[in-house]
Short mmCIF file of C-alpha atoms and ligand atoms in Angstrom, two decimals:
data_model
loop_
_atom_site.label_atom_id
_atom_site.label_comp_id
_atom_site.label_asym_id
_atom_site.label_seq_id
_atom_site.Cartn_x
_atom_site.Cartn_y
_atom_site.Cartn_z
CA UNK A 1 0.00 0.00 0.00
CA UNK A 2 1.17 3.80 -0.69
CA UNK A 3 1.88 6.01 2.10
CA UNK A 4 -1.30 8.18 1.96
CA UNK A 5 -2.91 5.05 4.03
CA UNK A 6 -6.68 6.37 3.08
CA UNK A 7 -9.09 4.63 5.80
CA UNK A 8 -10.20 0.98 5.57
CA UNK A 9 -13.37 2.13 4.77
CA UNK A 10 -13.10 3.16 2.04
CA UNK A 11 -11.05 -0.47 0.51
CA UNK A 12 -12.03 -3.78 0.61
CA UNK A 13 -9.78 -5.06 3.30
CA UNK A 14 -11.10 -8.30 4.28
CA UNK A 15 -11.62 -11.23 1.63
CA UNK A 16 -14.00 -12.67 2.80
CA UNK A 17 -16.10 -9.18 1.52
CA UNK A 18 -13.76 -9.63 -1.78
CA UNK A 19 -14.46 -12.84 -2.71
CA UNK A 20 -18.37 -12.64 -1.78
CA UNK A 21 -18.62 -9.25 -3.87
CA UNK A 22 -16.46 -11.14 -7.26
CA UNK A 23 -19.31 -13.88 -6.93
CA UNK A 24 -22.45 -11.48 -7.05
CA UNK A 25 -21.09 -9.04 -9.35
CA UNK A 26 -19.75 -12.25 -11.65
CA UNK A 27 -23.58 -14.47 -10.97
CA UNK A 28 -25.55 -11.29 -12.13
CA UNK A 29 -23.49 -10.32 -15.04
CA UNK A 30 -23.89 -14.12 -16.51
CA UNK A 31 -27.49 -13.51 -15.97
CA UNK A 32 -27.88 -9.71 -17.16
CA UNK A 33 -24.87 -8.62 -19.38
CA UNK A 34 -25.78 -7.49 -23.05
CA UNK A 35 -25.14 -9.78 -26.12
CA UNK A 36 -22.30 -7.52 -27.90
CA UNK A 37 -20.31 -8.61 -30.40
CA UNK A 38 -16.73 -7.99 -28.88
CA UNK A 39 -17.51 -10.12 -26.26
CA UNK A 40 -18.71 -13.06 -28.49
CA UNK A 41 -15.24 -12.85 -30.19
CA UNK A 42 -13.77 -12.48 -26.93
CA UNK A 43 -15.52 -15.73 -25.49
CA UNK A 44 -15.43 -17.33 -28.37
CA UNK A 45 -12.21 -17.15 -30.46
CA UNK A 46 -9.17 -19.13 -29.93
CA UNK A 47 -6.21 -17.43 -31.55
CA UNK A 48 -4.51 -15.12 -28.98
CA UNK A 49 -3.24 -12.81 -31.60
CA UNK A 50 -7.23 -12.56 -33.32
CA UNK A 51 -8.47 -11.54 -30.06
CA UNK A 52 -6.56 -9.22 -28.80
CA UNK A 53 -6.80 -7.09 -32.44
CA UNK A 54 -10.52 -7.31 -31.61
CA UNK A 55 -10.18 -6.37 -28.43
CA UNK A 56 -8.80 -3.49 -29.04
CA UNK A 57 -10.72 -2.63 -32.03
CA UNK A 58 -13.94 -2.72 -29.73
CA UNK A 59 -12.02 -0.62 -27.04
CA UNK A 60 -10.53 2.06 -29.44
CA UNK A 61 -13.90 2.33 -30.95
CA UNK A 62 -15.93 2.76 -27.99
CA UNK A 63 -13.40 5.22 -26.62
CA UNK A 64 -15.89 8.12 -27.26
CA UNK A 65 -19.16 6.44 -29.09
CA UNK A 66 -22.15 5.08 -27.53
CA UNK A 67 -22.11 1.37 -27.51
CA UNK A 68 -25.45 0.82 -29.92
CA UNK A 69 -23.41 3.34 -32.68
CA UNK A 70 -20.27 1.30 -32.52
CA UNK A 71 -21.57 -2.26 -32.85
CA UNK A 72 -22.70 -1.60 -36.67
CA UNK A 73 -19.53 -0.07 -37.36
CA UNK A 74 -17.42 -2.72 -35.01
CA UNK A 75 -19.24 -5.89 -37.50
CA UNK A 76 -18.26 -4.60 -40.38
CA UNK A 77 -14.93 -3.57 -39.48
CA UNK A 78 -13.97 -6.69 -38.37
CA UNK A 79 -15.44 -8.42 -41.50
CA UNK A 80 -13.32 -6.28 -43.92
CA UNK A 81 -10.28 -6.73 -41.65
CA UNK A 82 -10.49 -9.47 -39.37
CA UNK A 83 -7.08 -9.61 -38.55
CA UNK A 84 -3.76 -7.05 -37.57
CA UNK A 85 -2.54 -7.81 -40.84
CA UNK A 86 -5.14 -6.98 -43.08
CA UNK A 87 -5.74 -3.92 -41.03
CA UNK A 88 -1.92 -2.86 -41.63
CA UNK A 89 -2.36 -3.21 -45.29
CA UNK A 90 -5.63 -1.45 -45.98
CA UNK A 91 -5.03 2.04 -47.19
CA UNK A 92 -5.40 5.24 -45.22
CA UNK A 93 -8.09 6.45 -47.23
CA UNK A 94 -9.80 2.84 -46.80
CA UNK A 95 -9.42 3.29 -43.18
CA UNK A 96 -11.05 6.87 -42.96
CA UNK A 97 -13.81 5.98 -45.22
CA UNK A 98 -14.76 3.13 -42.82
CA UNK A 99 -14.44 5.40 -39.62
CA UNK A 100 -16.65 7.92 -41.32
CA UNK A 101 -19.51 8.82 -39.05
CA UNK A 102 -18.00 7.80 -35.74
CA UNK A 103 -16.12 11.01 -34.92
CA UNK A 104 -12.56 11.99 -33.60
CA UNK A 105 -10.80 10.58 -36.76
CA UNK A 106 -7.27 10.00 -35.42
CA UNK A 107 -8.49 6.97 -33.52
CA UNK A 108 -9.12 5.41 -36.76
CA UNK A 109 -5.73 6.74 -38.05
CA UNK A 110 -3.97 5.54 -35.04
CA UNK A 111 -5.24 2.08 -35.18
CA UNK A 112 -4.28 2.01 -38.60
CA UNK A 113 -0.55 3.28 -37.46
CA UNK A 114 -0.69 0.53 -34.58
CA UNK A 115 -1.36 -2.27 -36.87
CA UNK A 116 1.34 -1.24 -39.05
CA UNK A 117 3.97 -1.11 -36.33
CA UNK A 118 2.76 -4.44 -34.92
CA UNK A 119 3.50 -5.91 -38.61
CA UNK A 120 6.92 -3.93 -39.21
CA UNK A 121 8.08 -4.42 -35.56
CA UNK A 122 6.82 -7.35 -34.01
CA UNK A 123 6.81 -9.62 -36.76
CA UNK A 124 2.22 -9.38 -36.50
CA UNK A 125 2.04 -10.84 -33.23
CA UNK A 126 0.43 -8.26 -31.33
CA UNK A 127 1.60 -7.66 -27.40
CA UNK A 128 1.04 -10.20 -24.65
CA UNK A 129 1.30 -7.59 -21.88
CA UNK A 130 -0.24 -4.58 -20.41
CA UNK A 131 3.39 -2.94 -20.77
CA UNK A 132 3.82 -4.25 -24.59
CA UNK A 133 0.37 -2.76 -25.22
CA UNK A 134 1.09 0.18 -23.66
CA UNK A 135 4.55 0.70 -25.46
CA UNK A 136 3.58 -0.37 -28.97
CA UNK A 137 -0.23 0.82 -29.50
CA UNK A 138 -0.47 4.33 -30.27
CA UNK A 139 -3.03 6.25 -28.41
CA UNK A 140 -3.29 3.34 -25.82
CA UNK A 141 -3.68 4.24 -22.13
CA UNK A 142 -3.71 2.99 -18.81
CA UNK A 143 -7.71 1.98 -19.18
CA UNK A 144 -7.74 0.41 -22.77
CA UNK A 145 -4.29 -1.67 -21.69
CA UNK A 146 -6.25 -3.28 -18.63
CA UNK A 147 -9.03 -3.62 -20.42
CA UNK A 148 -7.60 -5.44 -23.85
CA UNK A 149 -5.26 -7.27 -21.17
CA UNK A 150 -7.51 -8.70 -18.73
CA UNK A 151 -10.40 -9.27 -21.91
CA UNK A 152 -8.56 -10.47 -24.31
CA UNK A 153 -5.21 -11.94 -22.54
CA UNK A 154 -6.81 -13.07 -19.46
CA UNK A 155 -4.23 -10.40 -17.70
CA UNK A 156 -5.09 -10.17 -13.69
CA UNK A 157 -5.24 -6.06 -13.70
CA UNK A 158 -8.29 -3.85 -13.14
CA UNK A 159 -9.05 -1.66 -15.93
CA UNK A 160 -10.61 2.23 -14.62
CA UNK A 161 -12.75 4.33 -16.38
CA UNK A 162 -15.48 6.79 -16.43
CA UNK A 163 -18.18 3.72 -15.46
CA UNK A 164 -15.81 2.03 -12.64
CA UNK A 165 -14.93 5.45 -11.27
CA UNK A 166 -18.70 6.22 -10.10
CA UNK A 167 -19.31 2.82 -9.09
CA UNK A 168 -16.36 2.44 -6.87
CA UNK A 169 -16.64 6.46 -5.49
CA UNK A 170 -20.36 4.67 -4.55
CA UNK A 171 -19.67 1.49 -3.14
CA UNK A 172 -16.73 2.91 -1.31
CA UNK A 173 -18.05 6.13 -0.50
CA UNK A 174 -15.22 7.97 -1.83
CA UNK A 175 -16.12 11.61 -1.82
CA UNK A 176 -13.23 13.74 -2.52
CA UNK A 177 -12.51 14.73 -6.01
CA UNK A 178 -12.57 11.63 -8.73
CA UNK A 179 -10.40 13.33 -10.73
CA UNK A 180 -7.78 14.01 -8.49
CA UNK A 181 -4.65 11.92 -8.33
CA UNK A 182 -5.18 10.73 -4.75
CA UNK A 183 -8.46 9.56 -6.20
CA UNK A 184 -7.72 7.58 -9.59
CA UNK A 185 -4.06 6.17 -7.66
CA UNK A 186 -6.73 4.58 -4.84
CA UNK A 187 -9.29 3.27 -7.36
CA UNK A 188 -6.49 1.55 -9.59
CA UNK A 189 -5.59 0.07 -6.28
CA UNK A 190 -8.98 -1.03 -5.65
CA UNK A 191 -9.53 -2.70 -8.91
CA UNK A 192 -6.11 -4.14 -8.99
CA UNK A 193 -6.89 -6.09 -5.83
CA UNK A 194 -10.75 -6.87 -6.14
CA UNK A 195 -10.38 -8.61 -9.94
CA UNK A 196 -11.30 -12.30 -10.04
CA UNK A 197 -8.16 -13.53 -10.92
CA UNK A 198 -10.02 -16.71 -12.11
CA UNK A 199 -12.16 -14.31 -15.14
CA UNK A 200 -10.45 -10.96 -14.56
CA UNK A 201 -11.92 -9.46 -18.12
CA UNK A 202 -15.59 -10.86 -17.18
CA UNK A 203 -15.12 -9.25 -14.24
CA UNK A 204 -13.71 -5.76 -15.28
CA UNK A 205 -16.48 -6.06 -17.99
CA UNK A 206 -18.90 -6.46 -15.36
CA UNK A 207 -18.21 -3.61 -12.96
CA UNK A 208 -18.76 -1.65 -16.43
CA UNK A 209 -21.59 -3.15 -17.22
CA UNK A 210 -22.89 -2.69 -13.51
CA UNK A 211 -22.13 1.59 -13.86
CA UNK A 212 -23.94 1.51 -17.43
CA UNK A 213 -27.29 -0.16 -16.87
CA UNK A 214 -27.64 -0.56 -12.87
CA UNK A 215 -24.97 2.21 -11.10
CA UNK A 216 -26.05 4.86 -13.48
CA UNK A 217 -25.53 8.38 -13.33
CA UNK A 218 -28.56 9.20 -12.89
CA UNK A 219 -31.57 7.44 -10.77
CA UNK A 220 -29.57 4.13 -10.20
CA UNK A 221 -31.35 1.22 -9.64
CA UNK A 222 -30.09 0.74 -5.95
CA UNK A 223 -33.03 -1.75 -5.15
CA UNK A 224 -32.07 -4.51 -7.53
CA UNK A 225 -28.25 -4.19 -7.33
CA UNK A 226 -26.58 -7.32 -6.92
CA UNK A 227 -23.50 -5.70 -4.38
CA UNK A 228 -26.35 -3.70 -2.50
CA UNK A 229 -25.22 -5.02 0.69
CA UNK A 230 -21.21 -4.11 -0.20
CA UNK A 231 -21.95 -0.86 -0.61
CA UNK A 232 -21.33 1.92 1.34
CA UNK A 233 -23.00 5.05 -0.11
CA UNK A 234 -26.24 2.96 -0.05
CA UNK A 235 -25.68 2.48 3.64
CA UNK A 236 -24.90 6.12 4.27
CA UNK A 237 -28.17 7.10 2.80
CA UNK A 238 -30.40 4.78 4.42
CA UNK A 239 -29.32 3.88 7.34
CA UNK A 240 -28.46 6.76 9.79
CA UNK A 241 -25.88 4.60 11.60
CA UNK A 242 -23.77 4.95 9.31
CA UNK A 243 -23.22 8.57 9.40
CA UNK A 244 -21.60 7.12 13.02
CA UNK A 245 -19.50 4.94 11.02
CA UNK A 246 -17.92 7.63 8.80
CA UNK A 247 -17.49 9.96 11.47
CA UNK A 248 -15.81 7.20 13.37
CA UNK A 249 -13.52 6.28 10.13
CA UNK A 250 -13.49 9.64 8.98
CA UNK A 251 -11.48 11.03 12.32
CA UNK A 252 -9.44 7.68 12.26
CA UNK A 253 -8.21 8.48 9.16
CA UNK A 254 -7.36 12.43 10.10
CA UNK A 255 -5.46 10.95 13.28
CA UNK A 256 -3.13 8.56 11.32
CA UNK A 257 -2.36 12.13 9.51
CA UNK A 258 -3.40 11.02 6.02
CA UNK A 259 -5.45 12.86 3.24
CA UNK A 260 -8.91 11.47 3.82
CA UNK A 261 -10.97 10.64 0.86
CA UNK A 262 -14.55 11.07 2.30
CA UNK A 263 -16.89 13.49 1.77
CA UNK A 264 -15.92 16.12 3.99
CA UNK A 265 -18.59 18.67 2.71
CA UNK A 266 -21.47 20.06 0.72
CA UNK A 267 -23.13 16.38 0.98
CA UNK A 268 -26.69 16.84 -0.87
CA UNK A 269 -29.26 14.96 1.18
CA UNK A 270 -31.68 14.82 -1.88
CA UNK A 271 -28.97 13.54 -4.02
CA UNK A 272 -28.46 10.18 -2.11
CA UNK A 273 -25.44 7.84 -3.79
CA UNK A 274 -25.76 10.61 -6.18
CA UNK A 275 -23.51 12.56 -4.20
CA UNK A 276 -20.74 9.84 -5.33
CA UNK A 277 -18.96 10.05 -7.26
CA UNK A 278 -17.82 13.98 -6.99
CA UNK A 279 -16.48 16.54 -9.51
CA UNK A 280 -14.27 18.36 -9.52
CA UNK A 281 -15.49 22.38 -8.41
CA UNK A 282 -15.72 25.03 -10.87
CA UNK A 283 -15.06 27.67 -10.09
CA UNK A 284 -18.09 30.73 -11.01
CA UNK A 285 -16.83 33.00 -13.62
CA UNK A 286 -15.63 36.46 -12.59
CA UNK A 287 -18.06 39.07 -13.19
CA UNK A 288 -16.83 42.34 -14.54
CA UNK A 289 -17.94 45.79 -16.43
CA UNK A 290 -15.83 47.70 -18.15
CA UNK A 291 -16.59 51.22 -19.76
CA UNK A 292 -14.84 51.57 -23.24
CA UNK A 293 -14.73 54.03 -25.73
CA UNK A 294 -14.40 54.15 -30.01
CA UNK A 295 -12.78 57.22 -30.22
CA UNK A 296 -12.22 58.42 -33.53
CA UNK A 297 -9.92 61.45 -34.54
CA UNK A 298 -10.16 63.31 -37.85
CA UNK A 299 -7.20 65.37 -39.03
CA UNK A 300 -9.62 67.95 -40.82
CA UNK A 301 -13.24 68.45 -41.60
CA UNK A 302 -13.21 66.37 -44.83
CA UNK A 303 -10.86 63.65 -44.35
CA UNK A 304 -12.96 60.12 -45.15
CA UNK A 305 -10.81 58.14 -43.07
CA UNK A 306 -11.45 58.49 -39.18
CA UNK A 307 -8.60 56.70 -37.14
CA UNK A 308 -9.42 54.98 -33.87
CA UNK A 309 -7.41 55.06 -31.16
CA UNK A 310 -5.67 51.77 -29.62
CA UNK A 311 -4.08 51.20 -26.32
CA UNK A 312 -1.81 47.95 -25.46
CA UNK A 313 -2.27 45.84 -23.00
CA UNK A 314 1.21 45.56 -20.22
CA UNK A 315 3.38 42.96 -21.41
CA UNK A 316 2.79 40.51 -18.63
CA UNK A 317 -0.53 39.02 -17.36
CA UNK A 318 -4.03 38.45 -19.16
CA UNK A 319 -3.86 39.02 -22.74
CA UNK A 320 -0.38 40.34 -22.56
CA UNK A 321 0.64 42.90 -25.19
CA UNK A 322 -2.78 42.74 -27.11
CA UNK A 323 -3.97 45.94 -28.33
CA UNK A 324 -7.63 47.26 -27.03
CA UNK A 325 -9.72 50.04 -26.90
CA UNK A 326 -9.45 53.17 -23.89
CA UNK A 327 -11.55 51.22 -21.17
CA UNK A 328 -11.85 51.50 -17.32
CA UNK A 329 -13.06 48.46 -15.38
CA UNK A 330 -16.09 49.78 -13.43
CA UNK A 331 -16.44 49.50 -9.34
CA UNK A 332 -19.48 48.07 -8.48
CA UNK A 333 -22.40 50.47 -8.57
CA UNK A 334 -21.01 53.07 -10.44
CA UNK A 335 -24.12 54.64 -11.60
CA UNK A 336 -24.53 54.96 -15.75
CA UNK A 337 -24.44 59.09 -15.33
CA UNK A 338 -20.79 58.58 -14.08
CA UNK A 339 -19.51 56.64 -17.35
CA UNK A 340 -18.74 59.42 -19.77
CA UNK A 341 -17.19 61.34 -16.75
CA UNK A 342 -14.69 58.52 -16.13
CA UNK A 343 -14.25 58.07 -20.02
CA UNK A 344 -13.37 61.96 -20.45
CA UNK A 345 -10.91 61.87 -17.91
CA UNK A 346 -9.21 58.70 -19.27
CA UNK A 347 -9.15 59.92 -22.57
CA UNK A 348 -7.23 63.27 -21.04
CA UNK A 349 -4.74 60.99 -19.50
CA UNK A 350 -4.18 59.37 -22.85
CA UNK A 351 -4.07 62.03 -25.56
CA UNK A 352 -4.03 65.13 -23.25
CA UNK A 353 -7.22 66.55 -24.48
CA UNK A 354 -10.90 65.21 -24.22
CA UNK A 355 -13.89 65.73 -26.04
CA UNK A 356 -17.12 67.41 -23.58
CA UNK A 357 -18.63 64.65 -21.09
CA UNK A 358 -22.12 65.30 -23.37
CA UNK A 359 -20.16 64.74 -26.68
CA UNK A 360 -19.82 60.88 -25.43
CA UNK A 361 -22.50 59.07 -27.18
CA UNK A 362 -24.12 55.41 -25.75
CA UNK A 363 -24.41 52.81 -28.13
CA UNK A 364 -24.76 49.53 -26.34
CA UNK A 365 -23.45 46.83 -24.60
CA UNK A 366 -21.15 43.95 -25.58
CA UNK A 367 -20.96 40.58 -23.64
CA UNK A 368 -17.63 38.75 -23.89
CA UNK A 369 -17.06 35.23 -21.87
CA UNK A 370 -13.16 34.40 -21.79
CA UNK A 371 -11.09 32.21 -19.26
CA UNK A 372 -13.59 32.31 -16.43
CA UNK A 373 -14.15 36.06 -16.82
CA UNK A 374 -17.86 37.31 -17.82
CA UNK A 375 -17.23 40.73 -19.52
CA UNK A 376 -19.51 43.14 -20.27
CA UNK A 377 -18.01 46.31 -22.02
CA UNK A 378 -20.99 49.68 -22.21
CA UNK A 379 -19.94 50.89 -24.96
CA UNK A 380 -19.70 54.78 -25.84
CA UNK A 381 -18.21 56.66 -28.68
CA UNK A 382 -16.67 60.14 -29.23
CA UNK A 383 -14.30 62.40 -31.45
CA UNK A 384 -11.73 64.14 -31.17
CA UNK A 385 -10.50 66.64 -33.73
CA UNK A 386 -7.23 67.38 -35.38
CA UNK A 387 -5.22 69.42 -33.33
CA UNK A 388 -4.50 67.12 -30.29
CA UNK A 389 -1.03 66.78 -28.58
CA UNK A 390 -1.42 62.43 -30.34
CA UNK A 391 0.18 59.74 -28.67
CA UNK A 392 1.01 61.26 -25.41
CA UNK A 393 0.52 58.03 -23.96
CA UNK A 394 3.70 55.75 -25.36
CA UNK A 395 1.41 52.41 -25.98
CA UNK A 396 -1.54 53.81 -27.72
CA UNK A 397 -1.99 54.57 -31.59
CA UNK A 398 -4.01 56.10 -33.68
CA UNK A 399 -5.07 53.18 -36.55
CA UNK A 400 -7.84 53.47 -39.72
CA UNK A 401 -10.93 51.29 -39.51
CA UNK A 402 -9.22 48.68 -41.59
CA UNK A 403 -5.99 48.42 -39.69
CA UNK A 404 -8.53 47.78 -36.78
CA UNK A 405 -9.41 45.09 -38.16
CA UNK A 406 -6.33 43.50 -38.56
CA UNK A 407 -4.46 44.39 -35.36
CA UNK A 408 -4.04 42.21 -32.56
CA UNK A 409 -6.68 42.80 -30.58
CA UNK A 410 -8.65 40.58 -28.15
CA UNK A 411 -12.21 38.92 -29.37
CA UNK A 412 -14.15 40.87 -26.92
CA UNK A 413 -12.32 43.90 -28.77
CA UNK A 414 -13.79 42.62 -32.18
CA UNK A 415 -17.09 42.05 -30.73
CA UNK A 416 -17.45 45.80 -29.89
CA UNK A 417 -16.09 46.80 -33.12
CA UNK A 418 -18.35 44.90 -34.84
CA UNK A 419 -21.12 46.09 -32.84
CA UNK A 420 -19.80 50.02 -33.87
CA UNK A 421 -19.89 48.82 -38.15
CA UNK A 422 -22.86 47.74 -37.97
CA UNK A 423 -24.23 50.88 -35.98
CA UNK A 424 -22.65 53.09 -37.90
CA UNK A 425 -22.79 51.42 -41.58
CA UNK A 426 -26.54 51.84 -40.48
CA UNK A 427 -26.01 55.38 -39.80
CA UNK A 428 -24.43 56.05 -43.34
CA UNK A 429 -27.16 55.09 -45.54
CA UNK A 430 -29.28 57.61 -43.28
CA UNK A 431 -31.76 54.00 -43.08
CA UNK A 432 -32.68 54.52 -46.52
CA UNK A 433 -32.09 50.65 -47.14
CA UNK A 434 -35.19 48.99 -44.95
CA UNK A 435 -34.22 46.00 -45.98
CA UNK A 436 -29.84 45.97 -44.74
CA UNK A 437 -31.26 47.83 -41.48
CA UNK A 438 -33.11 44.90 -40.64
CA UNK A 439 -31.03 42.52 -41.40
CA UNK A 440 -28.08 44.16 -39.54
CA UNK A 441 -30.46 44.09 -36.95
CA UNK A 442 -30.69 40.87 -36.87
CA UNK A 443 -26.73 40.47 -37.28
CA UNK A 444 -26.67 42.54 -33.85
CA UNK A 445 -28.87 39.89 -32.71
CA UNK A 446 -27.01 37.40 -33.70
CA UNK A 447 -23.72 37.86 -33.55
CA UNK A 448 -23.41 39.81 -29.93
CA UNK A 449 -25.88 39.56 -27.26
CA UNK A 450 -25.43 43.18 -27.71
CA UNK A 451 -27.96 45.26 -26.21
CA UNK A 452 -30.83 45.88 -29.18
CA UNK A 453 -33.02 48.94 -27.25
CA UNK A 454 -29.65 51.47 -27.54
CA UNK A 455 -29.22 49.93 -31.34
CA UNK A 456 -32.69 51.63 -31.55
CA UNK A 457 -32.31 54.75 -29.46
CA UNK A 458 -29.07 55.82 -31.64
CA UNK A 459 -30.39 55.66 -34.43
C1 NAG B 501 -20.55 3.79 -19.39
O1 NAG B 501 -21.18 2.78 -20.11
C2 NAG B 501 -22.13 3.20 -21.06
C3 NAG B 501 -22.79 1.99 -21.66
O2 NAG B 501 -21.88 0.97 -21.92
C4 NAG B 501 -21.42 4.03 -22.12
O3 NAG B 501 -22.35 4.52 -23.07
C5 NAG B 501 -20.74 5.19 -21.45
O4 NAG B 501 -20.01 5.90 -22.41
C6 NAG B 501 -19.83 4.72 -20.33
N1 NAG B 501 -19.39 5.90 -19.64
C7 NAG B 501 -18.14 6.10 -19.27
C8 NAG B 501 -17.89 7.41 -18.63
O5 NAG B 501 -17.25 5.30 -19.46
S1 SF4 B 502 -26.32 0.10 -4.24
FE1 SF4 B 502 -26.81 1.76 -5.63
S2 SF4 B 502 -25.09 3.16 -5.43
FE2 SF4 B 502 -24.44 1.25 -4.54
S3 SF4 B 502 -23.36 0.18 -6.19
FE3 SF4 B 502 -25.49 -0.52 -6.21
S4 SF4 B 502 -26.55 0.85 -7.66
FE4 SF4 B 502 -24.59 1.80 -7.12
#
């Protein structure tokens, strides 16, 4: 055992439990598993080398597909290229054509690549071990090794994934986070030392097959679960003793000075074993308002191309270095009559001469959602003429409407840009074109979540 020692409750300790658990979960999947056609070939065939190429075909395959989409594709995969030779010499484009349908393409590709380096390398006998599987299968992990090992090769290793997680976090009323490494280290452990060594791919198979159509996600069928009686987050829920017990366990394990894995908080009492097996938190997205101007400049009356002005970002931290428009990240409650206020003084600080607080004008507001941040920019616009003291400010520029466009600037930038050429393309054909107004309109819609009422109002 590692050194993080988590409390007997939450392992299978005594094997007398161990061996009385294999023999329900083993009776009820003879009696209940579903008729698929990896695990006839798996049952059924006698060459070593056959099966574990179907093995792994099934496992690849059901990697990120729904079992009932897979099986028509699995048949007549395997009847075009029933063994790791034929597979190595079909052509890419073969290979593709077959996958077609079934989504994220490079597991076709890679099983493709695998059977051709089982051919070139080890001589078309594919690998015996979980290591050799590991080592010479391209996009192979930890899960499809155990599971092509113990299924196929009759390998005595558990085999973890999404299914085994939650029904392990149940029986064992794990609680802290599944994903963590304390977690997944502790359930590999589990499964390494609970597999019937007699029919260790049955019996991996059948913990899966236990998560998909009895431990489910959601509403599990609790009341005709064959390892009812082993299971711990079933206890917890319905018999208040228990809470005793992992109080009891719980301190135990805090006094040997280990992590503990139970559930230390936030248990949901209408969730029941639903509370197993638990996510990781996310965190709520940062809320913030900014205030941002479009300021254009025109050198002289009748000059047809305005330039904008751009500020960069500092060179370290979010969105280092990107360019982006004058904006002031708003306090909470600053009341709307305050924005142009803040906006004319910023504008001072940056070109050393402002336009009149009135001369500000509102035109909407932009929602942008980027790493965990929920943006909203009110967005104003204003000009300044020719004769300002430019570029006071040593990271800001003046650029044209097209040079906007290409500049690095951030998508939340874009987003209020567009929401300005649309506004103002409107503005320019004085809404003699019914029919572009509404269907800009509708690109504001669209496009922005940007605030239609002040669309209308400018106008
Ligand atoms: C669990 O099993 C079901 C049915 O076999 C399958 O559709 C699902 O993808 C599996 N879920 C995980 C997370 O492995
Ligand atoms: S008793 Fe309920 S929660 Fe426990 S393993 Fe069975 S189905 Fe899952």
């Amino acid at each position: 055992r590692k050194t993080h020692q988590p409390s007997s409750y939450h392992f299978f300790n005594e094997p007398a439990e161990v061996s009385l658990f294999r023999s329900r979960l083993l009776r009820w999947y003879d009696q209940s598993k579903r008729d698929l056609p990896w695990r006839t070939v798996a049952m059924t065939e006698t060459d070593a080398n056959i099966r574990t190429y179907a093995v792994w075909v099934s496992e690849v395959m059901l990697q990120q597909t729904q079992v009932a989409t897979v099986i028509d594709y699995y048949n007549k995969w395997m009847k075009r290229w029933p063994t790791v030779q034929e597979l190595a010499a079909a052509s890419v484009e073969d290979v593709n054509e077959m996958w077609a349908g079934l989504g994220y393409y490079s597991r076709g590709r890679r099983l493709h690549q695998g059977a051709q380096k089982v051919m070139s390398e080890l001589a078309g006998e594919m690998p015996r071990t979980t290591q050799g599987l590991l080592k010479w299968l391209p996009g192979v992990g930890r899960y499809t090794a155990g599971a092509v090992g113990s299924i196929a090769l009759g390998l005595v290793t558990g085999a973890v994934d999404g299914n085994v997680t939650r029904v392990l976090c149940r029986l064992r009323a794990i609680g802290a986070d599944c994903t963590s490494s304390l977690v997944t280290d502790l359930l590999w452990e589990i499964c390494n030392l609970i597999v019937d060594p007699e029919r260790p791919g049955q019996f991996n198979q059948a913990l899966m097959e236990l998560g998909a159509l009895v431990c489910r996600p959601k509403s599990p069928l609790c009341a005709r679960c064959p390892v009812q009686t082993h299971c711990h987050a079933y206890r917890k829920v319905t018999h208040i003793t228990f809470s005793v017990a992992i109080l009891y366990y719980g301190m135990l394990s805090k006094m040997g000075g280990g992590h503990s894995v139970c559930f230390c908080e936030g248990w949901a009492r209408d969730l029941g074993v639903q509370n197993y097996p638990r996510k990781p938190v996310r965190k709520a997205p940062r809320v913030e308002r900014m205030v941002t101007c479009v300021l254009r400049c025109r050198m002289t009356e009748d000059e047809d191309e305005p330039q904008y002005l751009l500020i960069q970002r500092p060179s370290t931290g979010l969105l280092a270095g990107m360019w982006e428009l004058p904006s002031i990240l708003l306090e909470e409650d600053i009341p709307g009559k305050k924005h142009r206020a803040l906006l004319s003084a910023e504008v001072q600080r940056i070109v050393g001469t402002s336009p009149d607080e009135d001369s500000f004008q509102y035109l909407g507001e932009v929602v942008h959602i980027f790493s965990h941040i929920h943006q909203t920019y009110v967005v104003y616009s204003a000009s300044v003429g020719g004769s300002t003291e430019r570029d006071r400010e040593p990271q800001s520029r003046w650029v044209s409407a097209s040079a906007l466009q290409e500049a690095a600037v951030s998508t939340g930038v874009k987003k209020v840009c567009e929401l300005v050429h649309v506004l103002t393309g409107l503005r320019g054909l004085c809404m003699r074109d019914i029919s572009i107004y509404i269907s800009s309109l509708f690109y504001i819609v669209m496009s922005g979540k940007c605030c239609l009422i002040p669309a209308f109002l400018i106008l």
